[in-house]
PDB file of C-alpha atoms in Angstrom:
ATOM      1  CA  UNK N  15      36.028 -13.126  16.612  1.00  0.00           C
ATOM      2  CA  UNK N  16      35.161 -10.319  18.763  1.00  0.00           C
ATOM      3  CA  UNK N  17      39.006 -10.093  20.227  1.00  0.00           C
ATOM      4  CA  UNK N  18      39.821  -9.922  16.679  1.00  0.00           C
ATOM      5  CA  UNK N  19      37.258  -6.226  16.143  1.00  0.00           C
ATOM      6  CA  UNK N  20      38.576  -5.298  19.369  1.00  0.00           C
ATOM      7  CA  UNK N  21      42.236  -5.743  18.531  1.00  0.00           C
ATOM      8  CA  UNK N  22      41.424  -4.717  14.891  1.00  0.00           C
ATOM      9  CA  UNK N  23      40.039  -1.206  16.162  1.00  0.00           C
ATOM     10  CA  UNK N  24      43.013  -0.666  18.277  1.00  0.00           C
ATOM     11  CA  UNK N  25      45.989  -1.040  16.066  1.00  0.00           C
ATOM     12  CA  UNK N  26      44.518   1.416  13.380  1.00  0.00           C
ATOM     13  CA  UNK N  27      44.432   4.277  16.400  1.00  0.00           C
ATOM     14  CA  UNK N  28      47.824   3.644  17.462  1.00  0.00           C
ATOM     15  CA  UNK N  29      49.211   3.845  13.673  1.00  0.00           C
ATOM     16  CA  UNK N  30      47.338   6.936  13.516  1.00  0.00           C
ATOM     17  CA  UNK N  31      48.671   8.572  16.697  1.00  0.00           C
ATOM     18  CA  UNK N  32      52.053   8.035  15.502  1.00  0.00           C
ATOM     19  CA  UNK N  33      51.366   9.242  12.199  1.00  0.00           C
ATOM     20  CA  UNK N  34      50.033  12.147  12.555  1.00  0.00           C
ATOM     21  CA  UNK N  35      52.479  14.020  14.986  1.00  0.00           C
ATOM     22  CA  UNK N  36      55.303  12.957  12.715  1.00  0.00           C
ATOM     23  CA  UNK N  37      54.316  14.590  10.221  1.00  0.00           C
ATOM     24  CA  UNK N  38      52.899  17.625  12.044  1.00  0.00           C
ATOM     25  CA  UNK N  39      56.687  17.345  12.875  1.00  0.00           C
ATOM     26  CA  UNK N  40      58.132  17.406   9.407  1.00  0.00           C
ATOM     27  CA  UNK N  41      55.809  20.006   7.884  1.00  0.00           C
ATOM     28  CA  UNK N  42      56.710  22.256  10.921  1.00  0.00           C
ATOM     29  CA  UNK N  43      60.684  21.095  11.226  1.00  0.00           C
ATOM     30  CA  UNK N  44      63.460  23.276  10.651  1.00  0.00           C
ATOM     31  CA  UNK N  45      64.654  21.171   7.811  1.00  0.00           C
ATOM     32  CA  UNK N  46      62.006  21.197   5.678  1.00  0.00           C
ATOM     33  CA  UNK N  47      62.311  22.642   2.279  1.00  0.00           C
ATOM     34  CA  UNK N  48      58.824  23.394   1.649  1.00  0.00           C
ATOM     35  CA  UNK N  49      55.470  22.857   2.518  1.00  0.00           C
ATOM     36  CA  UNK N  50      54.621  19.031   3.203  1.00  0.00           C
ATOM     37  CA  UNK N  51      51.240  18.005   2.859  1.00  0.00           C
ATOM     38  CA  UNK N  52      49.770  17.127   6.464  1.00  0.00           C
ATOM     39  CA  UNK N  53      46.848  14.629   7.312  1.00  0.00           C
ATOM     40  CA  UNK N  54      45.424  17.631   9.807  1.00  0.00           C
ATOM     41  CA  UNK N  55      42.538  18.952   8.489  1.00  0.00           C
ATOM     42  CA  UNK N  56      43.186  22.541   7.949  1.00  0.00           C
ATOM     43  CA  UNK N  57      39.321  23.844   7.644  1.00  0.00           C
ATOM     44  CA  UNK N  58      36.086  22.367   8.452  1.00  0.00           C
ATOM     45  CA  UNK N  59      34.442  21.235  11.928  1.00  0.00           C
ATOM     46  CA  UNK N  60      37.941  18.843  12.642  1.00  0.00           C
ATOM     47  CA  UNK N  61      40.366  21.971  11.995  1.00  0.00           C
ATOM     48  CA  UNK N  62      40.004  22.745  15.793  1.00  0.00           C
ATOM     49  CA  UNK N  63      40.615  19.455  16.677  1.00  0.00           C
ATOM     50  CA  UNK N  64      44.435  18.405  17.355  1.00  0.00           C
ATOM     51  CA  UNK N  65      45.940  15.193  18.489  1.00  0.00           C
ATOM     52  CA  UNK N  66      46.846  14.743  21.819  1.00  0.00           C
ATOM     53  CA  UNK N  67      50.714  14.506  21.825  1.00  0.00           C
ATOM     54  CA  UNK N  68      51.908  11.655  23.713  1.00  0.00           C
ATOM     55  CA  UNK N  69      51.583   8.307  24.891  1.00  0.00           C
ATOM     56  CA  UNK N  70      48.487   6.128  23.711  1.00  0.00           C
ATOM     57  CA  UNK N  71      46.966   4.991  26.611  1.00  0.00           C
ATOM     58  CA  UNK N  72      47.090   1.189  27.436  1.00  0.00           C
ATOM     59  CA  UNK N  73      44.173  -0.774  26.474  1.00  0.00           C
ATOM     60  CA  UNK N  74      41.670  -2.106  28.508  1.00  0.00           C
ATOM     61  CA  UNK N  75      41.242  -5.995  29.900  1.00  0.00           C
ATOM     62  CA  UNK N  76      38.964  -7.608  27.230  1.00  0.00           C
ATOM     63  CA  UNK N  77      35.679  -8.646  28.860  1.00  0.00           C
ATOM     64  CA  UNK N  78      35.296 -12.461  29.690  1.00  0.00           C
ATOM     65  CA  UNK N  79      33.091 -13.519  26.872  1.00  0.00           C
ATOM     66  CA  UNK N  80      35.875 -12.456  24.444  1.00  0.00           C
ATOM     67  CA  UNK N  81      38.788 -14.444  26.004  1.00  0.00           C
ATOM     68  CA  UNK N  82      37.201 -18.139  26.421  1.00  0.00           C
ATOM     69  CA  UNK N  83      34.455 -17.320  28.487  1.00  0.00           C
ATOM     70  CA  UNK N  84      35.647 -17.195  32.750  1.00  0.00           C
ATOM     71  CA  UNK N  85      38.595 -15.146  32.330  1.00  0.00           C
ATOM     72  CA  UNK N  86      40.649 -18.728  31.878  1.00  0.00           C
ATOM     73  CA  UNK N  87      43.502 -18.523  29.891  1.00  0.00           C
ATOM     74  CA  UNK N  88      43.295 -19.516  26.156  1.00  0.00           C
ATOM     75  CA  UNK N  89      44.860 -22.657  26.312  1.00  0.00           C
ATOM     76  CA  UNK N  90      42.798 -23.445  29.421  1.00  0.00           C
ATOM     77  CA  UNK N  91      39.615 -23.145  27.361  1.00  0.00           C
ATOM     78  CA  UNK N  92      40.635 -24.750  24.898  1.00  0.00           C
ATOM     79  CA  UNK N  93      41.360 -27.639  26.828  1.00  0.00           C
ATOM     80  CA  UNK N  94      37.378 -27.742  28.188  1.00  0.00           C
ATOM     81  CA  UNK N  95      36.091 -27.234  24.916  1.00  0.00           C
ATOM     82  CA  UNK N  96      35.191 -30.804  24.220  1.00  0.00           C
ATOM     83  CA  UNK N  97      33.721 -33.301  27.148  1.00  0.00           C
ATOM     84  CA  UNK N  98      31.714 -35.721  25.891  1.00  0.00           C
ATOM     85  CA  UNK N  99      29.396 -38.713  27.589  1.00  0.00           C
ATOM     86  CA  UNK N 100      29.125 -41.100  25.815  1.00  0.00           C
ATOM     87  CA  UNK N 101      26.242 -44.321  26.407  1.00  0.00           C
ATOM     88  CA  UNK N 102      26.341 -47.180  24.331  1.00  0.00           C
ATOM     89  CA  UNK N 103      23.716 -50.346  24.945  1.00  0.00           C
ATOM     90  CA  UNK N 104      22.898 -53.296  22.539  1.00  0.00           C
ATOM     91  CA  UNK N 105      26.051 -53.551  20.265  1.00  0.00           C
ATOM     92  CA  UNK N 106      26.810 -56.967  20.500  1.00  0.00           C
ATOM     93  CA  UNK N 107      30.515 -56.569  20.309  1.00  0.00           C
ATOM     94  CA  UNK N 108      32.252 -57.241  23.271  1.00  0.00           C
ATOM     95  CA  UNK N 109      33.573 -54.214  25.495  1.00  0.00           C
ATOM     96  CA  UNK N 110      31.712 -51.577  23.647  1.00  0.00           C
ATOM     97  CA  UNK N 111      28.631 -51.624  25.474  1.00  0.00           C
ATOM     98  CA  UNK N 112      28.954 -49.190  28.854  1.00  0.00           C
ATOM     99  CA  UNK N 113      29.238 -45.176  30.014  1.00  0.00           C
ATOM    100  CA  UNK N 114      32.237 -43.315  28.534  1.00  0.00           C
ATOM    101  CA  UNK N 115      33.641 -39.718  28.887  1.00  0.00           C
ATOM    102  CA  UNK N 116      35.393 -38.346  26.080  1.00  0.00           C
ATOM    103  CA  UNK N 117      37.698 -35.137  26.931  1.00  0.00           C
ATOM    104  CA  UNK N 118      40.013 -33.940  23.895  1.00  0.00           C
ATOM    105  CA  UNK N 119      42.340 -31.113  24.446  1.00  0.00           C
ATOM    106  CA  UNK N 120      44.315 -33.047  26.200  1.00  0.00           C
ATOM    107  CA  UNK N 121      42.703 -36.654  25.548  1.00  0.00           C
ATOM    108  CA  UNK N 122      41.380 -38.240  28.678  1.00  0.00           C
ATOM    109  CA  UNK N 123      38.667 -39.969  29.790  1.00  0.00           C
ATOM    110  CA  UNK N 124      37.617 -43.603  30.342  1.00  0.00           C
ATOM    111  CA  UNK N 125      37.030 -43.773  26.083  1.00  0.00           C
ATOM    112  CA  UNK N 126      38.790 -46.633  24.889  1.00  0.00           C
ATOM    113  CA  UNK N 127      39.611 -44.944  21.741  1.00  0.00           C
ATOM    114  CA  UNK N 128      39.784 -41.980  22.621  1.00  0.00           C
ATOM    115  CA  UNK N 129      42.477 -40.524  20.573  1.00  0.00           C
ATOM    116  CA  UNK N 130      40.604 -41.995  17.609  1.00  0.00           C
ATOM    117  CA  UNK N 131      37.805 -40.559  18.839  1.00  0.00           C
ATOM    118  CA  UNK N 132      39.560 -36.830  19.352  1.00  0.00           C
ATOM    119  CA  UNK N 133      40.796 -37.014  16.073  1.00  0.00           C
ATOM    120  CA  UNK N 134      37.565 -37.436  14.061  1.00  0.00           C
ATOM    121  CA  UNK N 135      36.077 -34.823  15.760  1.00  0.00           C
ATOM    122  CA  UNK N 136      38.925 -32.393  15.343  1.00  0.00           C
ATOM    123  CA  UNK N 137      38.592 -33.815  12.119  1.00  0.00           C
ATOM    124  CA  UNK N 138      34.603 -33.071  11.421  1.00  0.00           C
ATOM    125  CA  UNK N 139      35.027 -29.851  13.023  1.00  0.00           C
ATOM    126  CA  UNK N 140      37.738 -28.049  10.321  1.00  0.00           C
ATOM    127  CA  UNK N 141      34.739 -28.155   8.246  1.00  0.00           C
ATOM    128  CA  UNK N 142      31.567 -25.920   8.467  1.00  0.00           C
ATOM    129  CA  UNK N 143      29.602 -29.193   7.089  1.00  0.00           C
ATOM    130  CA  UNK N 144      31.288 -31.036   9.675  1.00  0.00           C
ATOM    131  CA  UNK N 145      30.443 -28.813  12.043  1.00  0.00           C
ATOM    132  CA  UNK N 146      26.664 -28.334  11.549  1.00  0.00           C
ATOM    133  CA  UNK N 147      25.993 -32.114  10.571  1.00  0.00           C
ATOM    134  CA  UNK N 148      27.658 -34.009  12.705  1.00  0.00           C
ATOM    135  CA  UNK N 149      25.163 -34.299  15.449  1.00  0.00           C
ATOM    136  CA  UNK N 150      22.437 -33.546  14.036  1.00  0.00           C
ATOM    137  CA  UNK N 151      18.984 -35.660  13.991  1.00  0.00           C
ATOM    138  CA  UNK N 152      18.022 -36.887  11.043  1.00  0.00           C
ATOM    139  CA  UNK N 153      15.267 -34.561  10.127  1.00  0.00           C
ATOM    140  CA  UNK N 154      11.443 -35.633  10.193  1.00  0.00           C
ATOM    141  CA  UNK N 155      10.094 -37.280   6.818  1.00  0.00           C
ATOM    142  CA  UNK N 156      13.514 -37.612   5.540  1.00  0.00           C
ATOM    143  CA  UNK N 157      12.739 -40.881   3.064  1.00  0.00           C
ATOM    144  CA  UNK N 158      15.300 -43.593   4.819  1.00  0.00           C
ATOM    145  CA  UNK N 159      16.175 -47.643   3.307  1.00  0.00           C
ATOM    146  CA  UNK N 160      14.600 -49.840   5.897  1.00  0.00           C
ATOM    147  CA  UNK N 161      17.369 -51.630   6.530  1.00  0.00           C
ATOM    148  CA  UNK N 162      17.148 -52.464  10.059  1.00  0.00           C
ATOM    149  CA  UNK N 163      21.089 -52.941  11.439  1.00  0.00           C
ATOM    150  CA  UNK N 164      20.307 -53.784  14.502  1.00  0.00           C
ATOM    151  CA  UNK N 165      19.595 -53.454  18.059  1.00  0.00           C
ATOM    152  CA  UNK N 166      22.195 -50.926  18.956  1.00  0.00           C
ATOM    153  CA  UNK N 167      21.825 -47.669  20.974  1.00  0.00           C
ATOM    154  CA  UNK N 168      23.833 -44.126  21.868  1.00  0.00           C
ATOM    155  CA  UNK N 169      23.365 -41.093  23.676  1.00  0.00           C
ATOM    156  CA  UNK N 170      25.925 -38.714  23.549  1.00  0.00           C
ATOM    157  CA  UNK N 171      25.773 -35.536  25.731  1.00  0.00           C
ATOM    158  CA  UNK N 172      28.017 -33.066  27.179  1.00  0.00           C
ATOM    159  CA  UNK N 173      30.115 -30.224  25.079  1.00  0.00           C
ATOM    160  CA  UNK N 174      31.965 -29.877  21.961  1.00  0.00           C
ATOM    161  CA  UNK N 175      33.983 -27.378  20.491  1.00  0.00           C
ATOM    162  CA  UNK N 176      31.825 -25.225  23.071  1.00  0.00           C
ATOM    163  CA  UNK N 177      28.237 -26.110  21.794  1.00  0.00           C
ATOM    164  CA  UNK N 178      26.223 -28.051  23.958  1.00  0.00           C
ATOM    165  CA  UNK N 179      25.371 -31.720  22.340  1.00  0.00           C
ATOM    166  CA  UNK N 180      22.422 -34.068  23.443  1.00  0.00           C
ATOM    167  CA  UNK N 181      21.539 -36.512  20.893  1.00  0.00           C
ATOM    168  CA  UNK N 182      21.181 -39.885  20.179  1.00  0.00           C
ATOM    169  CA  UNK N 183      22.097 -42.856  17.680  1.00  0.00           C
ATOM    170  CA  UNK N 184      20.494 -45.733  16.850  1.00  0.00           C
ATOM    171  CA  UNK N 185      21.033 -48.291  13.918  1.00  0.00           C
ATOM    172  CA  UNK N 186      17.206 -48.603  13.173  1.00  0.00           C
ATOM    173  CA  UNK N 187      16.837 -47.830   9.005  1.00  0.00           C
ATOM    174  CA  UNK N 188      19.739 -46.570   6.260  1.00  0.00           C
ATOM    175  CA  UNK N 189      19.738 -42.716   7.543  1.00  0.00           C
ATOM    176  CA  UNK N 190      20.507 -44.143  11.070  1.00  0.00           C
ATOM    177  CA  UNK N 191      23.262 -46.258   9.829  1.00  0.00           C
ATOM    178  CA  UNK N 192      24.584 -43.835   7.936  1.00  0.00           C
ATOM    179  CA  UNK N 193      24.968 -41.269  10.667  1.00  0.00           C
ATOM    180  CA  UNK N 194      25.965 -44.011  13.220  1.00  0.00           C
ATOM    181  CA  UNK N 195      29.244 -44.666  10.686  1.00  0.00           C
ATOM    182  CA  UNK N 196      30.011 -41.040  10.843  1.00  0.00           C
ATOM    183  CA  UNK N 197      30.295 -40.784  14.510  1.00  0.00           C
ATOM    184  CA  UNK N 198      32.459 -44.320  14.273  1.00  0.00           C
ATOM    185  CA  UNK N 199      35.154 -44.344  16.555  1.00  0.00           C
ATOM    186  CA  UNK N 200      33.327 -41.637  18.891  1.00  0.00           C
ATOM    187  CA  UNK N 201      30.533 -45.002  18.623  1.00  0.00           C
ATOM    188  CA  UNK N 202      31.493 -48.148  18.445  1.00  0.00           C
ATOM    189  CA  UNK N 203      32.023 -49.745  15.002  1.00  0.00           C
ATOM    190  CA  UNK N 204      29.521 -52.522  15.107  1.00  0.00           C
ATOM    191  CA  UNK N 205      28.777 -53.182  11.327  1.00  0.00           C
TER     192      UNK N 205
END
C-alpha cells in the first residue's frame, strides 16, 4: 500500500513537469495565434516561481518495509509469506497424528496435503472475513453445544500471509468443532 502513495505521488509530478513547459512553449511559440491560457500562475506568491526545465530526476530506492520487508525481491517474499507448523495429537485416524510444516508459495513441506492445504488458505485469505477469522480463538463466554467430538488436538504456529499465527484447535464442544472444520485440510478431517 505504501509503494502504491509513493508511486501515486510520483507520476502526478512527472505529468506536471511535462505539462507545464509545453505549454509555456505554445503560449510563447512563434506559431501561436493568440494568447493561450497557461497553468503558470501569473500573480500571487507562486508568480515568481518557474519550473525547472529539464529532466525529472530519477526516483529514489523505496525503503525496505515498502518492497516485502529485507530488500528481497517481490516474488521472493511472496514465496515466505506463509510457513506454517503444524502439530496434530489424538485424531484417531491413521497418519494424521505427527509435526508438519506447511510452506505455500511454492508448496513444500512435509504436509501431506499440502496443496489442499495451500489452497484453502489462499482461499480464506481473498476474504477480509477470512482473513480476520480464520485463526482466531473462540472468544471467552461465547455460548457453545456441548458436543464433545473427541480427543483430538492442534497447534499451529509459524506465519501466514505475513502475520504471525500461534493458536490452537481442539474438538472439545460445537464452537471447537466448528472452527476445527474450517481449518480442514490445513487439520486433519477426523469427523
Amino acid at each position: 500500500m505504501l509503494r502504491r502513495l509513493a508511486l501515486t505521488a510520483v507520476v502526478p509530478l512527472a505529468v506536471l513537469a511535462a505539462a507545464v513547459p509545453a505549454s509555456t512553449a505554445t503560449a510563447s511559440g512563434a506559431a501561436s495565434s493568440g494568447p493561450v491560457p497557461s497553468a503558470a500562475p501569473t500573480s500571487g506568491p507562486f508568480a515568481a516561481a518557474r519550473p525547472a526545465l529539464g529532466p525529472l530526476p530519477m526516483p529514489l530506492p523505496l525503503p525496505g518495509f515498502l518492497d516485502g520487508g529485507e530488500g528481497t525481491e517481490a516474488g521472493e517474499a511472496a514465496e515466505a509469506r506463509t510457513r506454517l507448523t503444524v502439530s496434530v495429537e489424538n485424531t484417531g485416524v491413521p497418519g494424521a497424528d505427527g509435526t508438519f510444516e506447511l510452506e505455500c508459495g511454492p508448496t513444500g513441506g512435509t504436509h501431506p496435503e499440502g496443496q489442499a492445504a495451500c489452497d484453502r488458505l489462499a482461499e480464506a485469505g481473498a476474504t477480509r472475513a477470512g482473513r480476520q477469522e480464520l485463526f482466531r480463538e473462540t472468544p471467552e463466554g461465547t455460548m457453545c453445544t456441548m458436543i464433545h467430538g473427541g480427543d483430538a488436538f492442534a497447534r499451529i504456529v509459524g506465519t501466514w500471509e505475513g502475520r504471525a499465527v500461534d493458536t490452537t484447535a481442539s474438538r472439545r464442544d460445537g464452537c471447537e468443532i466448528a472452527r476445527w472444520n474450517s481449518l480442514v485440510p490445513v487439520l486433519p478431517d477426523v469427523r
